[in-house]
Structure formats: C-alpha cells, structure tokens
Coordinates of C-alpha atoms in Angstrom, one line a residue:
Chain N
M30 CA 9.8 -49.5 -29.5
A31 CA 12.3 -47.0 -30.8
S32 CA 15.7 -46.9 -29.3
S33 CA 16.6 -44.1 -26.9
I34 CA 19.3 -42.8 -29.3
E35 CA 16.8 -42.5 -32.1
N36 CA 14.4 -40.6 -29.7
N37 CA 17.1 -38.2 -28.7
N38 CA 17.7 -37.2 -32.3
E39 CA 14.1 -36.7 -33.0
K40 CA 13.0 -33.2 -33.9
L41 CA 9.7 -31.5 -33.9
T42 CA 8.3 -28.4 -35.6
L43 CA 6.8 -25.5 -33.7
K44 CA 4.8 -22.8 -35.5
S45 CA 4.6 -19.3 -34.1
S46 CA 1.5 -17.1 -34.3
D47 CA 3.0 -15.2 -37.2
G48 CA 3.6 -18.3 -39.2
E49 CA 7.3 -18.9 -38.6
E50 CA 8.4 -22.6 -38.2
F51 CA 11.1 -23.7 -35.7
L52 CA 12.7 -27.1 -35.8
V53 CA 13.4 -28.1 -32.3
E54 CA 15.3 -31.1 -30.9
K55 CA 13.1 -33.2 -28.7
H56 CA 15.2 -33.0 -25.6
V57 CA 15.1 -29.2 -25.8
A58 CA 11.3 -29.2 -26.3
L59 CA 11.0 -31.4 -23.1
Q60 CA 11.8 -28.3 -21.1
S61 CA 8.2 -27.4 -21.7
T62 CA 5.6 -29.4 -19.7
L63 CA 3.0 -28.6 -22.4
L64 CA 5.1 -30.1 -25.2
Q65 CA 6.1 -33.0 -23.0
N66 CA 2.5 -33.9 -22.3
M67 CA 1.7 -33.6 -26.0
L68 CA 4.6 -36.0 -26.9
D69 CA 3.6 -38.4 -24.2
S70 CA 0.0 -38.5 -25.5
D71 CA 1.2 -40.0 -28.7
C72 CA 1.4 -36.9 -30.7
S73 CA 3.5 -37.6 -33.8
S74 CA 6.7 -35.7 -34.1
A75 CA 5.9 -35.3 -37.8
D76 CA 3.1 -32.9 -37.0
V77 CA 3.6 -29.2 -36.9
I78 CA 2.6 -27.9 -33.4
P79 CA 1.0 -24.5 -33.7
L80 CA 1.5 -22.0 -30.9
P81 CA -1.1 -19.4 -31.8
K82 CA -0.3 -17.1 -28.9
I83 CA 3.4 -16.8 -29.2
D84 CA 5.1 -14.7 -31.9
A85 CA 8.3 -15.7 -33.6
R86 CA 10.5 -13.2 -31.7
T87 CA 9.3 -14.5 -28.3
L88 CA 9.4 -18.2 -29.4
A89 CA 13.1 -17.8 -30.5
L90 CA 13.9 -16.4 -27.1
V91 CA 12.0 -19.2 -25.3
L92 CA 13.8 -21.9 -27.4
G93 CA 17.1 -20.2 -26.7
Y94 CA 16.4 -20.5 -23.0
C95 CA 15.2 -24.2 -23.3
K96 CA 18.3 -25.2 -25.4
K97 CA 20.7 -23.7 -22.8
H98 CA 18.9 -25.4 -19.9
A99 CA 18.5 -28.8 -21.7
D100 CA 22.1 -28.9 -22.8
A101 CA 23.4 -27.7 -19.4
S102 CA 21.4 -29.9 -17.2
S103 CA 24.5 -31.7 -15.9
S104 CA 26.7 -28.6 -15.8
K105 CA 27.2 -26.2 -13.0
Q106 CA 24.2 -24.3 -11.6
G107 CA 26.3 -21.1 -11.3
E108 CA 26.8 -21.0 -15.1
L109 CA 23.0 -21.3 -15.6
N110 CA 22.3 -18.6 -13.1
S111 CA 24.6 -16.2 -14.9
F112 CA 23.1 -17.2 -18.2
D113 CA 19.6 -16.5 -16.8
S114 CA 20.5 -13.0 -15.6
E115 CA 22.3 -12.2 -18.8
F116 CA 19.3 -13.6 -20.8
L117 CA 16.9 -11.0 -19.3
K118 CA 19.3 -8.1 -19.1
D119 CA 18.2 -5.0 -21.1
M120 CA 14.9 -6.7 -22.1
D121 CA 12.1 -4.2 -22.2
M122 CA 8.8 -4.7 -20.4
G123 CA 6.9 -5.7 -23.5
A124 CA 9.3 -8.5 -24.3
L125 CA 9.4 -9.6 -20.6
F126 CA 5.6 -9.9 -20.6
N127 CA 5.5 -11.8 -23.8
L128 CA 8.1 -14.2 -22.3
V129 CA 6.0 -14.6 -19.1
L130 CA 2.9 -15.3 -21.2
A131 CA 4.7 -17.8 -23.4
A132 CA 6.4 -19.5 -20.4
N133 CA 3.0 -19.7 -18.7
F134 CA 1.3 -21.2 -21.7
M135 CA 4.1 -23.7 -22.5
E136 CA 4.5 -24.5 -18.8
I137 CA 8.3 -23.7 -18.5
K138 CA 8.5 -23.1 -14.8
G139 CA 12.1 -21.9 -14.6
L140 CA 11.6 -19.3 -17.3
L141 CA 8.3 -18.2 -15.8
D142 CA 10.0 -17.8 -12.4
I143 CA 12.9 -15.6 -13.7
A144 CA 10.8 -13.5 -16.0
A145 CA 8.0 -12.9 -13.5
Q146 CA 10.6 -12.1 -10.8
K147 CA 12.3 -9.6 -13.2
I148 CA 9.0 -7.8 -13.7
A149 CA 8.2 -7.8 -10.0
D150 CA 11.7 -6.4 -9.2
T151 CA 11.2 -3.7 -11.9
I152 CA 7.8 -2.5 -10.7
K153 CA 8.2 -2.8 -6.9
D154 CA 9.7 0.7 -6.5
K155 CA 7.6 2.4 -9.1
P156 CA 4.6 4.7 -8.3
H157 CA 1.2 3.0 -8.7
Q158 CA 0.3 5.5 -11.5
E159 CA 3.3 4.3 -13.6
V160 CA 2.4 0.6 -12.8
R161 CA -1.1 1.3 -14.0
E162 CA 0.4 2.5 -17.3
I163 CA 2.8 -0.4 -17.7
F164 CA 0.0 -2.9 -17.2
H165 CA -2.5 -1.0 -19.4
V166 CA -5.0 -0.9 -16.5
E167 CA -7.9 1.4 -16.7
N168 CA -8.4 3.4 -13.5
D169 CA -11.9 2.7 -12.4
Y170 CA -11.7 4.6 -9.1
T171 CA -13.4 7.9 -8.6
P172 CA -11.0 10.5 -7.2
E173 CA -12.7 10.1 -3.8
E174 CA -12.5 6.3 -3.9
E175 CA -8.8 6.4 -4.8
A176 CA -8.1 8.8 -2.0
A177 CA -9.9 6.5 0.5
V178 CA -7.9 3.4 -0.7
R179 CA -4.7 5.4 -0.4
E180 CA -5.6 6.6 3.1
E181 CA -6.0 2.9 4.2
N182 CA -2.2 2.5 3.9
R183 CA -0.9 6.1 3.9
W184 CA 2.5 5.0 5.4
A185 CA 3.3 2.9 2.3
F186 CA 3.1 6.0 0.1
E187 CA 5.8 7.9 1.9
G188 CA 8.1 9.3 -0.8
F189 CA 5.6 8.4 -3.6
P190 CA 3.4 10.8 -5.6
Chain O
M18 CA 7.7 0.4 -22.5
A19 CA 4.2 -0.8 -21.7
I20 CA 2.6 -4.1 -22.6
V21 CA 0.1 -4.5 -25.4
N22 CA -2.7 -6.0 -23.4
E23 CA -3.5 -6.4 -19.7
P24 CA -2.2 -9.8 -18.7
P25 CA -4.6 -12.6 -17.6
D26 CA -5.3 -12.8 -13.9
D27 CA -3.2 -16.0 -13.3
V28 CA -0.1 -14.3 -14.8
L29 CA -0.8 -11.1 -12.9
I30 CA -1.1 -12.9 -9.6
D31 CA 2.1 -14.8 -10.3
I32 CA 3.9 -11.5 -10.8
L33 CA 2.3 -9.7 -7.9
S34 CA 3.0 -12.6 -5.5
R35 CA 6.7 -11.7 -5.9
V36 CA 6.3 -8.0 -5.0
P37 CA 7.1 -6.9 -1.4
A38 CA 4.1 -6.3 0.9
K39 CA 4.6 -2.5 1.1
S40 CA 4.5 -2.2 -2.7
I41 CA 1.3 -4.4 -2.8
L42 CA -0.4 -1.9 -0.4
R43 CA 0.4 0.9 -2.8
F44 CA -0.7 -1.1 -5.8
K45 CA -4.2 -1.5 -4.3
S46 CA -4.7 2.0 -5.8
V47 CA -4.1 0.8 -9.3
S48 CA -7.7 -0.3 -9.9
K49 CA -10.6 -1.9 -8.1
H50 CA -9.8 -5.2 -9.8
W51 CA -6.2 -5.2 -8.4
Y52 CA -7.6 -4.2 -5.0
F53 CA -9.8 -7.3 -4.9
L54 CA -7.1 -9.6 -6.4
V55 CA -4.6 -8.8 -3.6
Q56 CA -7.2 -8.9 -0.8
N57 CA -8.2 -12.4 -1.8
P58 CA -7.1 -15.0 0.8
S59 CA -5.7 -17.3 -1.9
F60 CA -3.4 -14.4 -3.0
V61 CA -2.4 -13.7 0.6
S62 CA -1.4 -17.4 1.0
L63 CA 0.5 -17.4 -2.3
H64 CA 2.3 -14.2 -1.4
R65 CA 3.2 -15.6 2.0
A66 CA 4.6 -18.7 0.4
S67 CA 6.8 -16.8 -2.0
A68 CA 8.0 -14.2 0.5
R69 CA 11.6 -14.4 1.4
P70 CA 12.2 -15.8 4.9
F71 CA 14.5 -13.9 7.2
H72 CA 16.2 -14.9 10.3
C73 CA 14.8 -12.8 13.1
I74 CA 15.8 -12.4 16.7
S75 CA 14.2 -10.8 19.7
L76 CA 16.5 -9.2 22.2
E77 CA 16.4 -7.9 25.7
R78 CA 18.6 -4.8 25.9
T79 CA 20.3 -3.2 28.9
V80 CA 19.0 0.2 27.9
D81 CA 16.1 1.9 29.7
N82 CA 13.9 3.3 27.0
N83 CA 13.7 0.3 24.7
P84 CA 14.5 -2.8 26.7
W85 CA 13.6 -5.2 24.0
S86 CA 13.6 -5.1 20.2
M87 CA 13.4 -7.3 17.2
H88 CA 15.9 -7.5 14.3
L89 CA 16.0 -9.1 10.9
L90 CA 19.2 -10.7 9.9
P91 CA 19.2 -10.7 6.1
D92 CA 22.7 -11.9 5.8
Q93 CA 25.7 -12.3 8.0
T94 CA 26.9 -8.8 7.8
S95 CA 23.9 -6.6 8.4
V96 CA 21.0 -6.1 10.8
H97 CA 17.6 -4.4 10.2
D98 CA 15.4 -3.3 13.0
L99 CA 11.8 -4.6 12.7
D100 CA 9.7 -1.5 13.2
L101 CA 6.9 -2.1 15.7
S102 CA 6.4 1.6 16.6
F103 CA 3.0 1.6 14.9
T104 CA 1.6 -0.6 17.8
P105 CA -0.5 1.2 20.5
R106 CA 1.0 2.2 23.8
L107 CA 4.2 0.4 22.9
S108 CA 6.0 1.1 26.1
K109 CA 9.0 -0.5 27.7
D110 CA 6.7 -2.7 29.6
F111 CA 5.3 -4.4 26.5
D112 CA 6.9 -7.8 26.0
H113 CA 7.4 -9.9 23.0
Q114 CA 5.6 -13.1 23.4
G115 CA 6.0 -14.9 20.1
S116 CA 5.9 -14.7 16.4
C117 CA 4.6 -16.9 13.6
N118 CA 4.0 -16.4 9.9
G119 CA 5.2 -12.8 10.2
L120 CA 2.8 -11.8 12.9
V121 CA 4.0 -10.7 16.3
C122 CA 2.3 -11.1 19.7
L123 CA 3.0 -8.5 22.4
S124 CA 1.6 -8.2 25.9
L125 CA 1.5 -6.0 28.9
K126 CA -0.2 -7.8 31.8
S127 CA -3.6 -8.8 30.4
N128 CA -3.3 -6.4 27.4
I129 CA -2.4 -8.4 24.4
V130 CA -1.8 -7.2 20.9
I131 CA -1.3 -9.1 17.6
C132 CA 0.4 -7.0 15.1
N133 CA 1.6 -7.4 11.5
P134 CA 4.8 -5.4 10.8
A135 CA 4.3 -5.9 7.0
T136 CA 1.0 -4.1 6.9
R137 CA 1.4 -2.1 10.1
E138 CA -1.9 -3.3 11.3
Y139 CA -2.6 -4.4 14.9
R140 CA -5.4 -5.8 16.9
L141 CA -5.8 -5.2 20.6
L142 CA -7.4 -8.4 21.9
P143 CA -10.5 -8.3 24.1
Q144 CA -9.6 -8.6 27.7
P145 CA -9.2 -12.3 28.6
P146 CA -11.4 -13.8 31.4
Y147 CA -9.7 -13.6 34.8
C148 CA -7.9 -10.6 33.5
T149 CA -6.8 -9.4 36.9
W150 CA -5.0 -12.7 37.4
H151 CA -1.4 -13.0 36.8
T152 CA -0.5 -14.1 33.2
H153 CA 1.7 -17.0 33.9
Y154 CA 2.4 -18.2 30.4
L155 CA 1.4 -16.7 27.0
G156 CA 1.8 -18.6 23.8
F157 CA 1.1 -17.5 20.2
A158 CA 0.8 -19.9 17.3
F159 CA -0.8 -20.6 13.9
D160 CA -3.1 -23.6 13.7
S161 CA -2.9 -25.0 10.2
E162 CA -5.9 -27.3 10.8
T163 CA -8.3 -24.3 11.2
D164 CA -6.1 -21.8 9.3
D165 CA -6.3 -19.5 12.4
Y166 CA -4.0 -17.8 14.8
R167 CA -4.3 -18.6 18.5
V168 CA -3.2 -17.1 21.7
V169 CA -3.1 -19.3 24.8
R170 CA -3.0 -17.7 28.3
F171 CA -2.4 -19.6 31.5
A172 CA -3.3 -17.5 34.5
T173 CA -2.9 -17.9 38.2
P174 CA -4.5 -15.8 41.0
R175 CA -1.2 -14.1 41.8
E176 CA 2.4 -14.2 40.7
T177 CA 3.8 -17.2 42.3
D178 CA 6.0 -20.2 41.8
D179 CA 4.0 -22.1 44.4
Y180 CA 2.9 -25.7 43.9
R181 CA -0.7 -26.8 43.3
I182 CA -2.1 -23.4 42.9
D183 CA -5.4 -22.6 41.1
H184 CA -5.1 -21.8 37.4
R185 CA -7.2 -21.2 34.3
T186 CA -6.3 -21.7 30.7
H187 CA -8.0 -19.7 27.9
I188 CA -7.6 -19.7 24.2
Y189 CA -8.2 -16.8 21.9
C190 CA -9.0 -17.5 18.2
M191 CA -8.4 -14.6 15.8
S192 CA -11.2 -15.5 13.4
A193 CA -13.8 -15.6 16.2
D194 CA -12.2 -12.7 18.0
S195 CA -13.1 -14.2 21.4
W196 CA -11.7 -16.2 24.3
K197 CA -12.9 -19.5 25.5
E198 CA -11.8 -21.6 28.4
L199 CA -9.8 -24.7 27.7
V200 CA -10.3 -27.4 30.2
V201 CA -6.9 -28.8 30.7
V202 CA -6.5 -32.2 32.2
A203 CA -3.3 -32.6 34.1
R204 CA -2.1 -36.0 33.0
N205 CA 0.7 -36.7 35.4
H206 CA 1.3 -33.6 37.6
D207 CA -0.3 -30.6 39.1
F208 CA 0.3 -27.2 37.5
T209 CA 3.3 -25.6 39.1
G210 CA 6.4 -23.9 38.0
Y211 CA 8.2 -20.7 37.3
H212 CA 8.9 -19.9 33.7
H213 CA 12.0 -18.3 32.4
H214 CA 11.6 -18.9 28.7
P215 CA 9.0 -18.0 26.0
C216 CA 6.8 -20.8 24.8
T217 CA 7.8 -22.8 21.8
S218 CA 4.9 -24.2 19.9
L219 CA 4.8 -27.2 17.5
D220 CA 1.6 -28.8 16.0
G221 CA -0.8 -27.2 18.5
V222 CA 1.3 -28.1 21.5
F223 CA 3.0 -25.3 23.6
Y224 CA 6.2 -26.2 25.4
W225 CA 8.2 -24.4 27.9
L226 CA 10.9 -25.1 30.5
S227 CA 9.7 -25.0 34.1
S228 CA 11.7 -24.8 37.3
N229 CA 10.4 -25.1 40.8
A230 CA 12.8 -22.4 42.0
Y231 CA 14.5 -19.5 40.3
P232 CA 17.0 -19.8 38.7
Y233 CA 18.6 -23.1 39.2
G234 CA 15.7 -25.2 40.4
H235 CA 14.8 -28.6 39.2
T236 CA 13.9 -28.1 35.6
K237 CA 11.1 -30.0 33.7
I238 CA 9.4 -29.6 30.4
D239 CA 5.8 -28.6 30.5
A240 CA 3.5 -29.1 27.6
V241 CA -0.1 -28.0 26.9
N242 CA -1.9 -29.6 24.0
T243 CA -4.5 -27.0 23.0
V244 CA -6.2 -29.4 20.5
E245 CA -6.6 -32.4 22.8
G246 CA -6.8 -30.3 26.1
W247 CA -4.1 -31.8 28.3
F248 CA -1.3 -30.6 30.4
E249 CA 1.8 -32.7 30.9
R250 CA 5.1 -32.5 32.7
R251 CA 8.0 -34.5 31.5
S252 CA 11.6 -35.0 32.7
L253 CA 14.6 -33.8 30.9
P254 CA 16.9 -36.6 29.4
A255 CA 18.5 -38.3 32.3
S256 CA 22.0 -36.9 31.8
V257 CA 20.8 -33.3 31.4
C258 CA 21.3 -31.2 34.6
S259 CA 18.9 -28.4 35.5
H260 CA 20.7 -25.3 34.4
L261 CA 19.8 -21.7 33.6
Q262 CA 21.4 -22.1 30.2
T263 CA 19.2 -25.0 29.2
N264 CA 17.0 -23.9 26.3
L265 CA 14.1 -25.3 24.3
C266 CA 13.8 -24.3 20.7
L267 CA 12.8 -25.6 17.2
L268 CA 15.2 -27.4 14.9
N269 CA 13.9 -28.6 11.5
D270 CA 10.3 -28.9 12.8
S271 CA 11.3 -30.9 15.9
L272 CA 11.5 -29.8 19.4
A273 CA 15.2 -29.4 20.4
L274 CA 16.7 -29.1 23.8
V275 CA 20.1 -27.4 24.0
A276 CA 21.8 -28.3 27.3
P277 CA 25.2 -27.3 28.7
L278 CA 27.5 -30.3 29.1
Y279 CA 29.0 -29.1 32.3
D280 CA 29.7 -25.9 34.2
N281 CA 32.8 -24.4 32.7
W282 CA 33.2 -20.7 32.2
L283 CA 36.3 -21.0 30.1
D284 CA 34.7 -22.7 27.1
T285 CA 31.3 -23.7 26.0
Q286 CA 29.9 -27.2 25.2
F287 CA 26.3 -28.0 24.6
D288 CA 24.4 -31.2 23.8
V289 CA 21.6 -30.9 21.3
W290 CA 18.7 -33.3 22.0
L291 CA 15.8 -33.9 19.6
M292 CA 12.3 -35.0 20.7
D293 CA 11.2 -37.8 18.4
E294 CA 7.6 -38.0 19.3
Y295 CA 5.8 -36.4 22.2
G296 CA 4.0 -38.7 24.6
V297 CA 6.5 -41.6 24.1
Q298 CA 8.6 -42.5 27.1
E299 CA 12.3 -41.8 26.6
C300 CA 11.6 -39.8 23.5
W301 CA 14.8 -37.8 23.4
T302 CA 17.7 -38.6 21.1
K303 CA 21.1 -36.9 21.4
K304 CA 21.8 -35.4 18.1
Y305 CA 25.3 -33.9 18.5
T306 CA 27.5 -31.8 20.7
I307 CA 28.2 -28.1 20.1
G308 CA 31.8 -27.0 20.9
P309 CA 34.0 -26.8 22.8
I310 CA 34.1 -23.1 21.9
L311 CA 36.5 -20.8 23.8
G312 CA 34.5 -18.4 26.0
S313 CA 31.1 -18.5 27.5
H314 CA 28.2 -18.5 25.1
R315 CA 24.5 -19.0 25.4
P316 CA 22.7 -20.7 22.6
F317 CA 19.1 -19.6 21.8
G318 CA 17.9 -21.2 18.7
F319 CA 18.7 -22.6 15.3
Q320 CA 18.7 -20.9 11.9
P321 CA 17.2 -22.8 8.9
N322 CA 20.7 -23.9 7.9
N323 CA 21.1 -25.5 11.4
E324 CA 23.6 -23.0 12.6
V325 CA 23.0 -22.2 16.2
L326 CA 22.6 -18.5 17.3
M327 CA 24.2 -17.5 20.6
T328 CA 25.0 -14.5 22.6
G329 CA 28.7 -14.2 22.9
C330 CA 31.1 -13.7 25.8
D331 CA 31.4 -10.0 25.1
N332 CA 28.5 -7.7 25.7
G333 CA 26.6 -7.1 22.5
M334 CA 28.0 -9.9 20.5
I335 CA 25.8 -12.4 18.7
V336 CA 27.4 -15.3 17.1
S337 CA 26.4 -18.2 14.9
Y338 CA 28.1 -21.5 15.2
N339 CA 28.1 -24.1 12.4
H340 CA 28.5 -27.6 13.7
G341 CA 29.9 -28.2 10.2
I342 CA 30.9 -31.2 8.2
G343 CA 33.8 -33.4 9.3
D344 CA 34.0 -31.5 12.6
I345 CA 35.2 -28.3 11.0
K346 CA 33.9 -25.5 13.1
V347 CA 33.0 -22.2 11.5
Y348 CA 32.6 -19.5 14.1
K349 CA 31.6 -16.1 12.9
Q350 CA 30.3 -12.9 14.4
L351 CA 26.8 -12.3 13.1
C352 CA 26.3 -8.8 14.3
N353 CA 27.3 -6.4 17.0
L354 CA 24.3 -4.8 18.6
P355 CA 24.8 -2.3 21.4
E356 CA 23.9 -3.3 24.9
V357 CA 22.5 -6.8 24.3
G358 CA 21.5 -8.3 27.5
F359 CA 19.7 -11.4 26.6
L360 CA 18.8 -13.1 23.3
R361 CA 15.2 -14.2 23.7
Q362 CA 14.1 -16.0 20.7
V363 CA 15.2 -16.9 17.2
F364 CA 12.6 -17.4 14.6
Q365 CA 11.7 -17.2 10.9
Y366 CA 10.1 -14.0 9.7
S367 CA 8.5 -13.5 6.4
E368 CA 6.1 -10.9 5.2
N369 CA 2.4 -11.7 5.5
L370 CA -0.4 -9.6 4.0
V371 CA -3.1 -11.2 6.2
S372 CA -5.2 -8.6 7.8
V373 CA -5.3 -8.5 11.6
K374 CA -7.8 -5.7 11.8
R375 CA -11.4 -6.5 12.7
R376 CA -13.8 -6.6 9.9
L377 CA -16.3 -3.7 10.1
D378 CA -19.8 -4.9 10.2

C-alpha cells in the first residue's frame, strides 16, 4: 500500500469535451464525488478521465473552485464565502448554467448549491416571459390556456407584464 | 444571455426549489411542463425543505379593528406582517389557532379555516359534528406518518370550566376532507379544565395547560394522543407553582415548560423544564434558569437558536433573551410593535406550495 504522502502528490488527468487536458492534484479532484468514486473503484491515476459534457472554459472554472476549497478546508469559512460570491460575480447566465450542469455531473455539492442559488436569485424577480427565453423553453400554451393559468394566481402577477 | 439548451429536469428542479413561492406561481405560466413540474408533490416537498425558515409570532393587540396579527421576524431589526387578508370573513373575531409547515389555522366558533399565506389559498372546513357545542380546544398539526394535516376539536355542550362535563373529540384530516370522532380514553382523570393557552403539538400529541379556575387555579398539563386515542392529565414538576405566566412551548423538538421562579414584579426569573419522554413518571428535567432580568417579562417560546422570546415590561416591546455561554446575558429588543397586548405563540414559518384548495372532481 502506498504511503499517504505519495497519494497526496498523485495527479490525474481530466479531458474536457473540446479535448483540452487538465492535470489535477488528487486532493483537489476529491472535491468531486464522481471522481472520488472513480478513484475508490481502483481507477488508475495514469488514465485520462474524459468529461464529455464539460467544455474547457467551464472545467477550468470548476477546478479553480475545487482547488480553493480543497486548499482552504482548514481555513476560515468567511474567507471561502467571500471567494464563492466573488467567483460567481459578473458571470453570465450561460456560464452559470454550464457550471450548474458540470457541478451536477461531477457531484460537487457546494458548487451546485451556490451556482443554482445564483440563478434562482437572478430569475426570481423576472417576468415569466423573460424566464422562458432564458431557459429556452417553448411556450406550448394556447393564449386561452395561458390566460387561465395566470388567472389561477392573479395576485402573484401584480407589477408584472 | 440565454442558455444553449433547456436544462435536464433534475437541474431545473434544483434551481426552481430555491425560488420563492410567489415567483413559482408566476413561472407556472412558462410552459405546461413547468406547470406539472412545480405541482408535483415531490417538488412541493423539496421546495418546502429548501425554503428559508423565519421566526414568526402571533400577537393579540389592544386595538379594536385587528385584535390579533402574525408577524415574521427575518432578523433582529425588522418585522414583516404576514398577510392573511385573503382569507374569508376575516373579522376581528377570527382567532389564530396554530401553524405548522407554513399553513395557518383560524377559527370563529365552529367555522374553521386552513390557509396558506404563500399561495393565498384557503379551505373552509366542513362544519364539525356537534357544531353548536362550544369549541373548548382546537389544535392544528402535521402528521408525518400519514403526510397529512389534522385539526383536532374538543367540544363541550356549553362554555364551562366545570368538572366532569360531557365532551366530544373529533379529528379532521385534510386529505379526506372530513371529520371523524376520536374515542378518547381518559387514562387517569375526567375531562375538565379551562384553557388559557393555544395547543402545542408534538408527535401526534396535543398538549395544553389547564387550570380549574381562571386565572390562578391549580394548573395541570393535559395531553390528547390523537394516534393512540387517549387523554391524560399530568402534574407540573413539584416545585412549579400554578401561575398565569407558566407557559408550554417547544424547544428543540421537546416539550418545554417555562415557569416563573417566584412572584416578583421588579425582575424576572424563569425555570425552563424539558419533558424527556411522555408517559414516564417524573419525566421533567430542569434545564436552566432564565434571568434575573430587570423588569417584568413574559416568555412565550423559543427561537431556533434557543433564544427565548418575551413581551417586555413596556407596552409593545418584544424582547429576546439569550441564556448565553458562561452566563453572559445578551438582552436585546427585537421589535417595537404598537399596542401589543399579549404574545400568543412563537413558531417557525417557511413557505409551502402545498395546495389547501379542494380538488375539483
């Protein structure tokens, strides 16, 4: 059995959907439950782990988050909280969604929580027509049906188009 | 900027479970698929679990047109009114009977309403059996075993504090939308008493303080187990005197008794007792003593951080008192509501999307 020091220095390679490879320290990768399970199930660290749904730009962000949280696990929570809010600041909706999808796939709960919460906070005061556009949802209501659904909770639409 | 593709349902549900209830009601108009997603009971449960809990209080006021009201305390510096104006015939005679999981139960004689402030829906319950009888006690609780909301009504032929009088107990289940009689076996005492506090419920058992004369009579704790069907009367801990300011409330999922240490109007001292396990003799443990705090205060319940909420010595003042670490007392004014007469209850409120309207056949 390898010593723990050796293990800590181990690195593994992740490959994004667009073919870019990322060399990641094992303790950083362990922030992801998916990668943790793969390593536990005797997956050799020499292998390249393909992440076919995550592009290089998103993966770089995800790994930045993981590194900060892995290195700071013993440091102050306040510092991590301010890192988290700074991390998502000014991020557009497309990037946030990619982050949520990646965090969901790689099972990184902390990242999923903050990114999903950021999207929720952004959409909660928007009109439903705009939310429909943001989420690329096709409106399958007839005008009559949509009016009827709206009527069910008319009070919630006060001040909205 | 929009996203490239519509996200998968599990991710969409995760995001929407973090959105306030009022926004969810609007987002039902996004598409039929969204409508069905957010109506789904599993989404409703998830949304309830992620909703932010608020401290909530119900108050009796000394004003005529609105003698009681409910308020959310989002932090220690502000107060939001909980809007119940959507409920029917909400008059000054309606009384707040209890809250759980974000639903509120109101009553006026035998007219009972369950309402949901998050969705502004309400349900007027069918008239209970013996509806002309006096509603002696009314309790409202969520039964996690059956995933259902229940109202319990104890009725007597007339308003009385007399001993050994006839009584009937009925339970209303929200899913069945009907009342049924609960045969209550009196384990150790006949049904008597005069209530002066709302019911507190824990694990299917309703508790309230009961005195044989108002207001300083001999006080006991009555309990009705709605699952096993028994009624029981138990004594207060031996050192606790019968007193108007004795109060029963919940502390960390235990039944707590807050009892004044002695009559002293210059300062306030209360013992906090916890009930370990109901049905066991001598089941009370003294947890700690609150105070002494200068001035007369009346404790009414605990916040999740174990701070106790009290009405203050000045009219309109509500204070929270932190028992603190190492006997350091933190004493701060929570809010200053006009014309507060009486703090009725302290409870947790969080938004719940559950529908209380009847399904249309």
